[in-house]
Amino acid sequence: MDRTLFVAELAKIFEVEVKAINDGLALTEDNWDSLAQVSVMLALDEYTGKQFPVGKIAACKSIADIFALAAS
Amino acid sequence: MQFRDPITSEMQRRWFRSINNSRNYYFLVTIDAIASGVINLKNVDPALRSAEGGIFYSPEIRPNSIQVFGVSIAALDFAFGPLGLEHMQVRILRGNRKAIRQSMGLGYELQPGQGDVDNQLYRMSRDRYEAVTIALKRLVATQCDIAVNPVGDAEDSNDAT
């Protein structure tokens, strides 16, 4: 999966337009539920080839944190 | 969960007598060795090969996202596997966005005609469940440590013979 597809997948997960997927998008109780978290885990697995522990995913507070995990 | 009033001991005993049979399966959920909740398959209909699911977590317990799905997958694998069901349904209060999204993540779909219904009906087939949860099951298998154990004793079953 390339970055464009990864960003598109994140937009689908958070039910926003692609342009809304930026570092500033906060992950709150409203959009960071269990479905969003497992969906991001699956997307990260496909994008990076790595599985991240659920604790690290749940600790993300913004899209920036997700991108940081992807780059780690 | 539709019923939210306080429950007396007698109500509890009466309820248990009503569900201690082969049409109802109740499982104690244990997460990280702590009794955390109950998940059930109720009103099993052998002719229609269907049942209704339900889940309850102790308010003190906060399962993580993988555990939430892992518990449901354990019960649904039992329903669609050894129990041989073809359909599962759940009822979710309109407005319970978290439960709605979790259920849809497993494959449940809102049924037609639920617009004016508060306790809305969601259903899914075994085929849909298998298709929707392929990747999720792989994730759960590597990251989840839960146990789902049956509650009740077959010898005390209220099944008519």
Coordinates of C-alpha atoms in Angstrom, one line a residue:
Chain A
M1 CA 0.0 0.0 0.0
D2 CA 1.5 3.4 -0.9
R3 CA 1.1 6.6 1.1
T4 CA -1.7 7.9 -1.1
L5 CA -3.8 4.8 -0.5
F6 CA -2.9 4.8 3.2
V7 CA -4.2 8.4 3.5
A8 CA -7.3 7.5 1.5
E9 CA -7.9 4.6 3.9
L10 CA -7.5 6.8 6.9
A11 CA -10.0 9.2 5.4
K12 CA -12.4 6.3 5.0
I13 CA -11.8 5.1 8.6
F14 CA -12.5 8.6 10.1
E15 CA -15.3 9.3 7.6
V16 CA -13.7 12.6 6.4
E17 CA -12.4 13.9 3.2
V18 CA -8.8 13.1 2.2
K19 CA -7.8 16.7 2.6
A20 CA -8.9 16.5 6.3
I21 CA -6.3 13.8 7.0
N22 CA -3.5 16.0 8.4
D23 CA -1.3 16.2 11.5
G24 CA -3.8 18.4 13.2
L25 CA -6.7 16.0 13.1
A26 CA -7.3 15.1 16.7
L27 CA -8.3 11.6 17.9
T28 CA -11.1 12.0 20.5
E29 CA -13.8 10.0 22.0
D30 CA -16.0 10.9 19.1
N31 CA -13.8 9.5 16.3
W32 CA -11.3 7.2 18.1
D33 CA -13.5 4.2 19.1
S34 CA -12.6 0.5 18.9
L35 CA -13.6 0.1 15.3
A36 CA -11.4 3.1 14.3
Q37 CA -8.5 1.7 16.3
V38 CA -8.5 -1.8 14.8
S39 CA -9.1 -0.3 11.3
V40 CA -6.0 1.8 11.7
M41 CA -4.1 -1.2 13.0
L42 CA -5.0 -3.1 9.9
A43 CA -4.2 -0.1 7.6
L44 CA -0.8 0.3 9.3
D45 CA -0.1 -3.3 8.9
E46 CA -0.8 -3.1 5.2
Y47 CA 1.1 0.2 4.7
T48 CA 4.2 -0.7 6.8
G49 CA 4.2 -4.5 6.9
K50 CA 4.3 -4.1 10.7
Q51 CA 1.8 -4.9 13.5
F52 CA 1.7 -2.4 16.3
P53 CA 0.5 -3.3 19.8
V54 CA -3.0 -2.1 20.5
G55 CA -1.7 0.0 23.4
K56 CA 0.5 2.1 21.1
I57 CA -2.5 2.6 18.7
A58 CA -4.8 3.6 21.5
A59 CA -2.3 6.1 22.8
C60 CA -2.4 8.1 19.6
K61 CA -3.9 11.5 20.2
S62 CA -3.8 12.8 16.6
I63 CA -3.2 11.8 13.0
A64 CA 0.4 13.0 13.5
D65 CA 0.9 10.2 16.0
I66 CA -0.4 7.7 13.5
F67 CA 2.0 9.0 10.9
A68 CA 4.8 8.9 13.4
L69 CA 4.1 5.2 14.1
A70 CA 4.0 4.5 10.4
A71 CA 7.5 6.1 10.1
S72 CA 9.0 4.3 13.1
Chain B
M1 CA -28.9 -3.0 26.3
Q2 CA -32.6 -2.3 26.5
F3 CA -33.3 -3.4 30.2
R4 CA -31.5 -1.0 32.5
D5 CA -33.5 -1.1 35.7
P6 CA -32.2 -2.5 39.0
I7 CA -32.3 -6.3 39.3
T8 CA -33.4 -8.2 42.5
S9 CA -32.1 -11.6 43.5
E10 CA -35.4 -13.2 42.7
M11 CA -35.5 -11.6 39.3
Q12 CA -32.0 -12.9 38.8
R13 CA -33.0 -16.5 39.8
R14 CA -36.1 -16.4 37.6
W15 CA -34.1 -15.1 34.7
F16 CA -31.5 -17.9 35.1
R17 CA -34.2 -20.6 35.2
S18 CA -35.6 -19.2 31.9
I19 CA -32.3 -19.3 30.0
N20 CA -30.8 -22.5 31.4
N21 CA -31.6 -24.6 28.3
S22 CA -30.2 -25.4 24.9
R23 CA -31.8 -22.3 23.3
N24 CA -29.5 -20.0 25.2
Y25 CA -25.8 -19.9 25.6
Y26 CA -24.2 -17.6 28.1
F27 CA -20.4 -17.1 28.4
L28 CA -18.3 -15.5 31.1
V29 CA -15.7 -13.2 29.5
T30 CA -12.4 -13.2 31.2
I31 CA -9.8 -10.7 30.2
D32 CA -6.3 -10.8 31.6
A33 CA -7.6 -13.3 34.1
I34 CA -10.3 -11.0 35.4
A35 CA -14.0 -11.8 35.1
S36 CA -15.1 -8.9 32.9
G37 CA -18.5 -9.5 31.5
V38 CA -21.0 -11.8 29.8
I39 CA -21.6 -12.5 26.1
N40 CA -24.6 -14.5 25.0
L41 CA -26.4 -16.2 22.1
K42 CA -30.0 -16.3 23.0
N43 CA -33.3 -17.6 21.4
V44 CA -31.4 -20.0 19.2
D45 CA -33.8 -21.1 16.5
P46 CA -32.7 -24.5 15.1
A47 CA -35.1 -24.3 12.2
L48 CA -34.1 -20.8 11.1
R49 CA -30.5 -21.5 12.2
S50 CA -30.4 -18.1 13.9
A51 CA -29.9 -16.5 17.3
E52 CA -29.6 -13.1 18.9
G53 CA -26.4 -11.9 20.4
G54 CA -25.8 -9.7 23.4
I55 CA -22.9 -8.5 25.4
F56 CA -22.4 -6.8 28.8
Y57 CA -19.2 -5.6 30.4
S58 CA -18.7 -4.7 34.0
P59 CA -18.6 -0.9 34.3
E60 CA -15.2 -1.1 36.0
I61 CA -13.7 -3.0 33.0
R62 CA -12.4 -1.1 30.0
P63 CA -11.4 -3.7 27.4
N64 CA -9.1 -2.4 24.7
S65 CA -10.2 -2.4 21.1
I66 CA -8.7 -5.7 20.2
Q67 CA -10.3 -7.4 23.3
V68 CA -13.7 -5.9 22.3
F69 CA -13.6 -7.5 18.9
G70 CA -11.8 -10.6 20.2
V71 CA -14.6 -11.4 22.6
S72 CA -17.3 -11.0 19.9
I73 CA -15.3 -13.1 17.4
A74 CA -15.0 -15.9 19.9
A75 CA -18.7 -16.1 20.4
L76 CA -19.6 -15.6 16.7
D77 CA -17.1 -18.3 15.7
F78 CA -18.9 -20.6 18.1
A79 CA -22.3 -19.6 16.7
F80 CA -21.4 -20.0 13.0
G81 CA -19.1 -22.9 13.6
P82 CA -20.0 -25.7 16.1
L83 CA -23.5 -24.3 16.6
G84 CA -24.1 -24.3 12.9
L85 CA -26.0 -21.1 12.7
E86 CA -26.5 -19.2 9.4
H87 CA -27.7 -15.9 10.8
M88 CA -27.1 -13.7 13.8
Q89 CA -28.9 -10.7 14.9
V90 CA -28.5 -8.0 17.6
R91 CA -30.6 -5.2 18.9
I92 CA -28.9 -1.9 19.5
L93 CA -30.4 1.3 20.9
R94 CA -30.4 4.0 18.3
G95 CA -27.8 6.5 19.4
N96 CA -25.4 3.9 20.9
R97 CA -22.9 4.9 18.2
K98 CA -20.1 2.9 19.8
A99 CA -22.1 -0.4 19.8
I100 CA -23.4 0.3 16.3
R101 CA -20.0 0.8 14.9
Q102 CA -18.6 -2.3 16.7
S103 CA -21.4 -4.4 15.4
M104 CA -21.0 -3.1 11.9
G105 CA -17.3 -3.8 12.1
L106 CA -18.2 -7.5 12.6
G107 CA -20.5 -7.5 9.6
Y108 CA -23.9 -6.6 11.1
E109 CA -26.2 -4.5 8.9
L110 CA -29.2 -2.4 10.0
Q111 CA -32.4 -4.0 8.8
P112 CA -35.0 -2.2 6.7
G113 CA -37.8 -0.4 8.4
Q114 CA -35.9 0.5 11.6
G115 CA -36.3 4.3 11.1
D116 CA -38.8 4.7 13.9
V117 CA -37.5 1.9 16.2
D118 CA -35.5 2.7 19.3
N119 CA -34.0 -0.7 19.8
Q120 CA -32.9 -1.3 16.2
L121 CA -32.4 -4.7 14.6
Y122 CA -29.1 -5.6 12.9
R123 CA -28.5 -8.9 11.2
M124 CA -25.8 -10.7 9.4
S125 CA -25.2 -14.0 7.6
R126 CA -22.4 -16.4 8.2
D127 CA -21.0 -15.7 4.8
R128 CA -20.9 -11.9 5.5
Y129 CA -19.3 -12.4 8.9
E130 CA -16.6 -14.6 7.4
A131 CA -15.9 -12.1 4.6
V132 CA -15.8 -9.0 6.8
T133 CA -13.7 -10.4 9.6
I134 CA -10.8 -12.1 7.7
A135 CA -8.2 -9.5 8.5
L136 CA -9.6 -8.7 11.9
K137 CA -9.4 -12.3 13.0
R138 CA -5.7 -12.4 12.1
L139 CA -5.1 -9.3 14.2
V140 CA -7.0 -10.6 17.1
A141 CA -5.2 -14.0 17.0
T142 CA -1.8 -12.3 17.4
Q143 CA -2.8 -9.7 20.0
C144 CA -5.5 -11.0 22.1
D145 CA -5.5 -13.0 25.4
I146 CA -9.1 -13.6 26.4
A147 CA -11.1 -16.6 27.5
V148 CA -14.8 -17.1 26.9
N149 CA -16.2 -19.9 29.0
P150 CA -19.7 -21.3 29.1
V151 CA -21.9 -20.5 32.2
G152 CA -24.3 -23.0 33.6
D153 CA -24.5 -26.7 33.9
A154 CA -26.0 -29.0 31.3
E155 CA -27.3 -31.3 34.1
D156 CA -29.4 -28.4 35.4
S157 CA -30.8 -27.6 32.0
N158 CA -34.5 -26.8 31.8
D159 CA -34.8 -28.5 28.4
A160 CA -38.0 -30.6 28.2
T161 CA -37.2 -34.2 27.4

